[in-house]
Amino acid sequence: DAKTTQPPSMDCAEGRAANLPCNHSTISGNEYVYWYRQIHSQGPQYIIHGLKNNETNEMASLIITEDRKSSTLILPHATLRDTAVYYCIVPIPAMNYGGSQGNLIFGKGTKLSVKP
Amino acid sequence: EPEVTQTPSHQVTQMGQEVILRCVPISNHLYFYWYRQILGQKVEFLVSFYNNEISEKSEIFDDQFSVERPDGSNFTLKIRSTKLEDSAMYFCASSDVIWSNQPQHFGDGTRLSIL
């Protein structure tokens, strides 16, 4: 089962910031938090990941609490095209040395609806 | 931006037939994955592949499934004798292994319909 919990759905007004929360209270010290999204039936799209510091890229910002038990994905100016299911994932560590993050366990995610 | 490409986008096959789904991972990536998503359900991990062998596989990945990297660019998933319950979207992903914790990048999937 997924190691994270997320609200099943959220609404956001177009142009406003979308703040998507995620709880990962059992996360270990060396496990990263990854965010992906899935628009309709397309393949999951990588958004951002982090360990303990806040991260920002061209798509979003990731805020991780100091105890690392929760995080928030922020889409600063949501558009209609950001309507998707957002997944917060803490991967199972890879079994063998090689640097991979290991396989991803997808939960049900948060269905974000951006409304005009 | 480089991307993972999958072909075909939609495959229709009779039950009991063999099917091969094809993927071209991002060119400098060395870890490859297959996932599937039955309609209306979660995305599920099937198998990961590194250095020409399976790294990990899930319970779903039984003897009917196999993976192969037949050349330097393609990564394939074969289902030997398809069942109705194999109908799903199948997603290929790849990741860079030079640095740890690099994200997996997904293709847009192949919709497999078993009749």
Tab-separated table of C-alpha atoms in Angstrom:
chain	number	residue	atom	x	y	z
A	1	ASP	CA	0.000	0.000	0.000
A	2	ALA	CA	0.981	3.604	-0.506
A	3	LYS	CA	2.902	5.223	2.347
A	4	THR	CA	1.087	8.518	1.847
A	5	THR	CA	-2.395	9.920	2.422
A	6	GLN	CA	-3.982	12.682	0.386
A	7	PRO	CA	-7.436	14.251	0.252
A	8	PRO	CA	-9.487	12.668	-2.530
A	9	SER	CA	-10.404	15.921	-4.220
A	10	MET	CA	-9.853	19.689	-4.194
A	11	ASP	CA	-11.099	22.658	-6.151
A	12	CYS	CA	-9.111	25.737	-7.076
A	13	ALA	CA	-10.027	28.922	-8.916
A	14	GLU	CA	-8.108	29.633	-12.099
A	15	GLY	CA	-5.172	31.976	-11.447
A	16	ARG	CA	-5.056	31.175	-7.752
A	17	ALA	CA	-2.465	29.058	-5.978
A	18	ALA	CA	-3.341	25.400	-5.562
A	19	ASN	CA	-1.983	23.895	-2.355
A	20	LEU	CA	-2.116	20.100	-2.293
A	21	PRO	CA	-1.308	18.457	1.046
A	22	CYS	CA	0.191	15.030	1.657
A	23	ASN	CA	0.870	13.095	4.847
A	24	HIS	CA	3.784	10.668	4.980
A	25	SER	CA	4.230	10.139	8.706
A	26	THR	CA	6.216	6.880	8.367
A	27	ILE	CA	8.817	8.270	5.973
A	28	SER	CA	12.413	7.248	6.698
A	29	GLY	CA	15.345	9.644	6.874
A	30	ASN	CA	16.709	8.865	3.418
A	31	GLU	CA	13.410	8.536	1.536
A	32	TYR	CA	12.379	11.191	-0.943
A	33	VAL	CA	8.903	12.527	-1.611
A	34	TYR	CA	7.884	12.626	-5.270
A	35	TRP	CA	4.923	14.315	-6.907
A	36	TYR	CA	3.419	13.207	-10.167
A	37	ARG	CA	0.190	14.086	-11.925
A	38	GLN	CA	-1.998	12.299	-14.425
A	39	ILE	CA	-4.094	14.292	-16.829
A	40	HIS	CA	-7.061	12.267	-18.027
A	41	SER	CA	-5.677	8.963	-19.352
A	42	GLN	CA	-2.187	10.193	-20.168
A	43	GLY	CA	0.932	8.771	-18.561
A	44	PRO	CA	1.936	10.078	-15.132
A	45	GLN	CA	3.944	13.281	-15.431
A	46	TYR	CA	6.797	13.983	-13.030
A	47	ILE	CA	6.445	17.317	-11.232
A	48	ILE	CA	9.009	17.631	-8.442
A	49	HIS	CA	10.717	15.746	-5.635
A	50	GLY	CA	12.529	16.559	-2.416
A	51	LEU	CA	14.195	15.137	0.670
A	52	LYS	CA	14.006	17.773	3.398
A	53	ASN	CA	14.638	21.163	1.850
A	54	ASN	CA	11.953	23.067	0.038
A	55	GLU	CA	12.233	22.746	-3.725
A	56	THR	CA	11.046	24.841	-6.647
A	57	ASN	CA	11.090	24.296	-10.386
A	58	GLU	CA	9.277	25.712	-13.383
A	59	MET	CA	6.141	23.701	-12.599
A	60	ALA	CA	5.690	23.897	-8.846
A	61	SER	CA	7.082	24.332	-5.356
A	62	LEU	CA	7.387	21.618	-2.729
A	63	ILE	CA	7.261	22.515	0.942
A	64	ILE	CA	8.342	19.762	3.344
A	65	THR	CA	7.762	20.144	7.072
A	66	GLU	CA	10.763	20.066	9.382
A	67	ASP	CA	9.752	16.669	10.802
A	68	ARG	CA	9.256	15.435	7.202
A	69	LYS	CA	5.911	13.896	8.080
A	70	SER	CA	3.999	15.974	5.591
A	71	SER	CA	4.467	18.102	2.518
A	72	THR	CA	2.547	20.502	0.305
A	73	LEU	CA	2.727	20.854	-3.441
A	74	ILE	CA	2.063	24.403	-4.584
A	75	LEU	CA	0.996	25.331	-8.095
A	76	PRO	CA	1.420	29.112	-7.871
A	77	HIS	CA	-1.031	30.161	-10.589
A	78	ALA	CA	-3.312	27.269	-11.458
A	79	THR	CA	-4.704	27.063	-14.980
A	80	LEU	CA	-7.473	24.913	-16.431
A	81	ARG	CA	-4.770	22.640	-17.864
A	82	ASP	CA	-3.641	21.817	-14.319
A	83	THR	CA	-6.861	19.857	-13.757
A	84	ALA	CA	-5.539	16.350	-13.049
A	85	VAL	CA	-5.042	13.689	-10.396
A	86	TYR	CA	-1.980	14.537	-8.283
A	87	TYR	CA	-0.002	11.767	-6.632
A	88	CYS	CA	2.327	12.140	-3.669
A	89	ILE	CA	4.641	9.115	-3.585
A	90	VAL	CA	7.360	7.854	-1.281
A	91	PRO	CA	8.954	5.082	-3.352
A	92	ILE	CA	9.999	1.720	-2.038
A	93	PRO	CA	13.818	1.855	-1.998
A	94	ALA	CA	15.533	-0.031	-4.800
A	95	MET	CA	16.593	-3.544	-3.860
A	96	ASN	CA	19.876	-3.389	-5.727
A	97	TYR	CA	22.584	-0.813	-5.932
A	98	GLY	CA	22.269	1.377	-8.974
A	99	GLY	CA	20.784	4.655	-7.835
A	100	SER	CA	17.231	4.083	-8.967
A	101	GLN	CA	14.484	5.298	-6.723
A	102	GLY	CA	12.790	1.922	-6.845
A	103	ASN	CA	9.290	1.193	-8.000
A	104	LEU	CA	6.498	3.721	-7.475
A	105	ILE	CA	3.396	2.805	-5.473
A	106	PHE	CA	0.530	4.976	-6.664
A	107	GLY	CA	-2.382	5.654	-4.346
A	108	LYS	CA	-5.633	7.262	-5.406
A	109	GLY	CA	-4.151	10.762	-5.329
A	110	THR	CA	-5.983	14.074	-5.158
A	111	LYS	CA	-8.256	15.004	-8.026
A	112	LEU	CA	-7.667	18.727	-8.516
A	113	SER	CA	-10.336	20.609	-10.428
A	114	VAL	CA	-9.351	24.085	-11.564
A	115	LYS	CA	-12.441	26.147	-12.253
A	116	PRO	CA	-12.773	29.343	-14.315
B	1	GLU	CA	12.696	17.821	-24.045
B	2	PRO	CA	13.424	14.084	-24.457
B	3	GLU	CA	10.501	11.782	-23.837
B	4	VAL	CA	9.515	8.140	-23.552
B	5	THR	CA	7.577	6.937	-26.596
B	6	GLN	CA	5.265	3.941	-26.722
B	7	THR	CA	3.737	2.080	-29.629
B	8	PRO	CA	1.079	1.296	-30.550
B	9	SER	CA	-1.201	3.758	-28.795
B	10	HIS	CA	-4.039	1.222	-28.944
B	11	GLN	CA	-3.795	-2.539	-29.408
B	12	VAL	CA	-6.784	-4.817	-29.842
B	13	THR	CA	-6.092	-8.547	-29.460
B	14	GLN	CA	-8.095	-11.734	-29.216
B	15	MET	CA	-7.959	-13.574	-25.905
B	16	GLY	CA	-5.222	-16.203	-25.908
B	17	GLN	CA	-3.055	-14.364	-28.421
B	18	GLU	CA	0.416	-13.047	-27.722
B	19	VAL	CA	0.969	-9.312	-27.677
B	20	ILE	CA	4.134	-7.219	-27.606
B	21	LEU	CA	4.078	-3.642	-26.363
B	22	ARG	CA	6.984	-1.454	-27.376
B	23	CYS	CA	8.734	1.421	-25.672
B	24	VAL	CA	11.639	3.664	-26.562
B	25	PRO	CA	13.034	5.032	-23.288
B	26	ILE	CA	14.913	8.316	-22.992
B	27	SER	CA	18.246	7.720	-24.669
B	28	ASN	CA	20.703	8.083	-21.774
B	29	HIS	CA	18.517	6.316	-19.228
B	30	LEU	CA	19.486	2.908	-17.912
B	31	TYR	CA	16.557	1.887	-15.663
B	32	PHE	CA	13.320	0.820	-17.320
B	33	TYR	CA	9.886	0.062	-15.911
B	34	TRP	CA	6.445	-1.160	-16.887
B	35	TYR	CA	3.277	-0.181	-15.050
B	36	ARG	CA	-0.344	-0.814	-15.866
B	37	GLN	CA	-3.630	0.885	-15.055
B	38	ILE	CA	-6.919	-0.943	-15.328
B	39	LEU	CA	-9.737	1.461	-16.212
B	40	GLY	CA	-10.789	3.445	-13.156
B	41	GLN	CA	-8.129	1.911	-10.919
B	42	LYS	CA	-4.697	2.846	-9.598
B	43	VAL	CA	-1.459	2.735	-11.542
B	44	GLU	CA	0.281	-0.537	-10.603
B	45	PHE	CA	3.957	-1.443	-10.815
B	46	LEU	CA	4.768	-4.493	-12.930
B	47	VAL	CA	8.541	-4.760	-13.370
B	48	SER	CA	11.818	-2.879	-13.361
B	49	PHE	CA	14.794	-3.723	-15.569
B	50	TYR	CA	18.457	-2.760	-15.286
B	51	ASN	CA	21.658	-4.046	-16.829
B	52	ASN	CA	19.755	-6.489	-19.037
B	53	GLU	CA	17.946	-8.228	-16.232
B	54	ILE	CA	14.842	-7.850	-14.114
B	55	SER	CA	15.535	-5.895	-10.920
B	56	GLU	CA	12.155	-6.224	-9.259
B	57	LYS	CA	8.731	-7.503	-10.217
B	58	SER	CA	5.299	-7.450	-8.650
B	59	GLU	CA	2.896	-10.322	-8.068
B	60	ILE	CA	1.053	-9.269	-11.218
B	61	PHE	CA	4.140	-10.023	-13.335
B	62	ASP	CA	3.638	-13.792	-13.593
B	63	ASP	CA	4.979	-16.306	-16.100
B	64	GLN	CA	2.735	-14.909	-18.813
B	65	PHE	CA	4.764	-11.693	-18.834
B	66	SER	CA	8.288	-11.116	-20.053
B	67	VAL	CA	10.454	-8.083	-20.812
B	68	GLU	CA	13.307	-7.629	-23.184
B	69	ARG	CA	15.695	-4.997	-24.450
B	70	PRO	CA	16.243	-6.413	-27.932
B	71	ASP	CA	18.543	-3.606	-29.082
B	72	GLY	CA	20.043	-0.378	-27.800
B	73	SER	CA	16.843	1.619	-27.990
B	74	ASN	CA	13.736	-0.519	-27.501
B	75	PHE	CA	12.246	-2.029	-24.355
B	76	THR	CA	9.374	-4.464	-24.800
B	77	LEU	CA	6.694	-6.101	-22.686
B	78	LYS	CA	5.323	-9.408	-23.957
B	79	ILE	CA	2.163	-11.067	-22.733
B	80	ARG	CA	2.253	-14.675	-23.885
B	81	SER	CA	-1.394	-15.683	-23.786
B	82	THR	CA	-3.639	-12.727	-23.103
B	83	LYS	CA	-6.640	-12.866	-20.780
B	84	LEU	CA	-9.635	-10.557	-20.583
B	85	GLU	CA	-8.281	-9.127	-17.328
B	86	ASP	CA	-5.111	-7.976	-19.093
B	87	SER	CA	-7.144	-5.158	-20.664
B	88	ALA	CA	-5.557	-1.977	-19.320
B	89	MET	CA	-3.329	0.987	-20.100
B	90	TYR	CA	0.309	-0.066	-20.021
B	91	PHE	CA	2.879	2.614	-19.222
B	92	CYS	CA	6.594	2.413	-19.795
B	93	ALA	CA	8.961	4.578	-17.761
B	94	SER	CA	12.687	5.175	-17.606
B	95	SER	CA	15.104	6.864	-15.232
B	96	ASP	CA	18.688	8.030	-15.155
B	97	VAL	CA	20.891	6.010	-12.862
B	98	ILE	CA	23.943	8.221	-12.828
B	99	TRP	CA	22.694	10.064	-9.791
B	100	SER	CA	20.531	8.609	-7.069
B	101	ASN	CA	16.865	9.405	-6.755
B	102	GLN	CA	16.349	10.602	-10.274
B	103	PRO	CA	12.658	10.600	-11.220
B	104	GLN	CA	11.011	8.163	-13.561
B	105	HIS	CA	9.626	9.623	-16.769
B	106	PHE	CA	6.580	7.991	-18.298
B	107	GLY	CA	5.293	7.486	-21.808
B	108	ASP	CA	1.666	8.118	-22.720
B	109	GLY	CA	0.866	4.438	-22.675
B	110	THR	CA	-0.602	1.701	-24.835
B	111	ARG	CA	-4.268	0.923	-24.380
B	112	LEU	CA	-4.589	-2.873	-24.585
B	113	SER	CA	-8.063	-4.223	-25.283
B	114	ILE	CA	-8.567	-7.985	-25.078
B	115	LEU	CA	-11.659	-9.338	-26.835
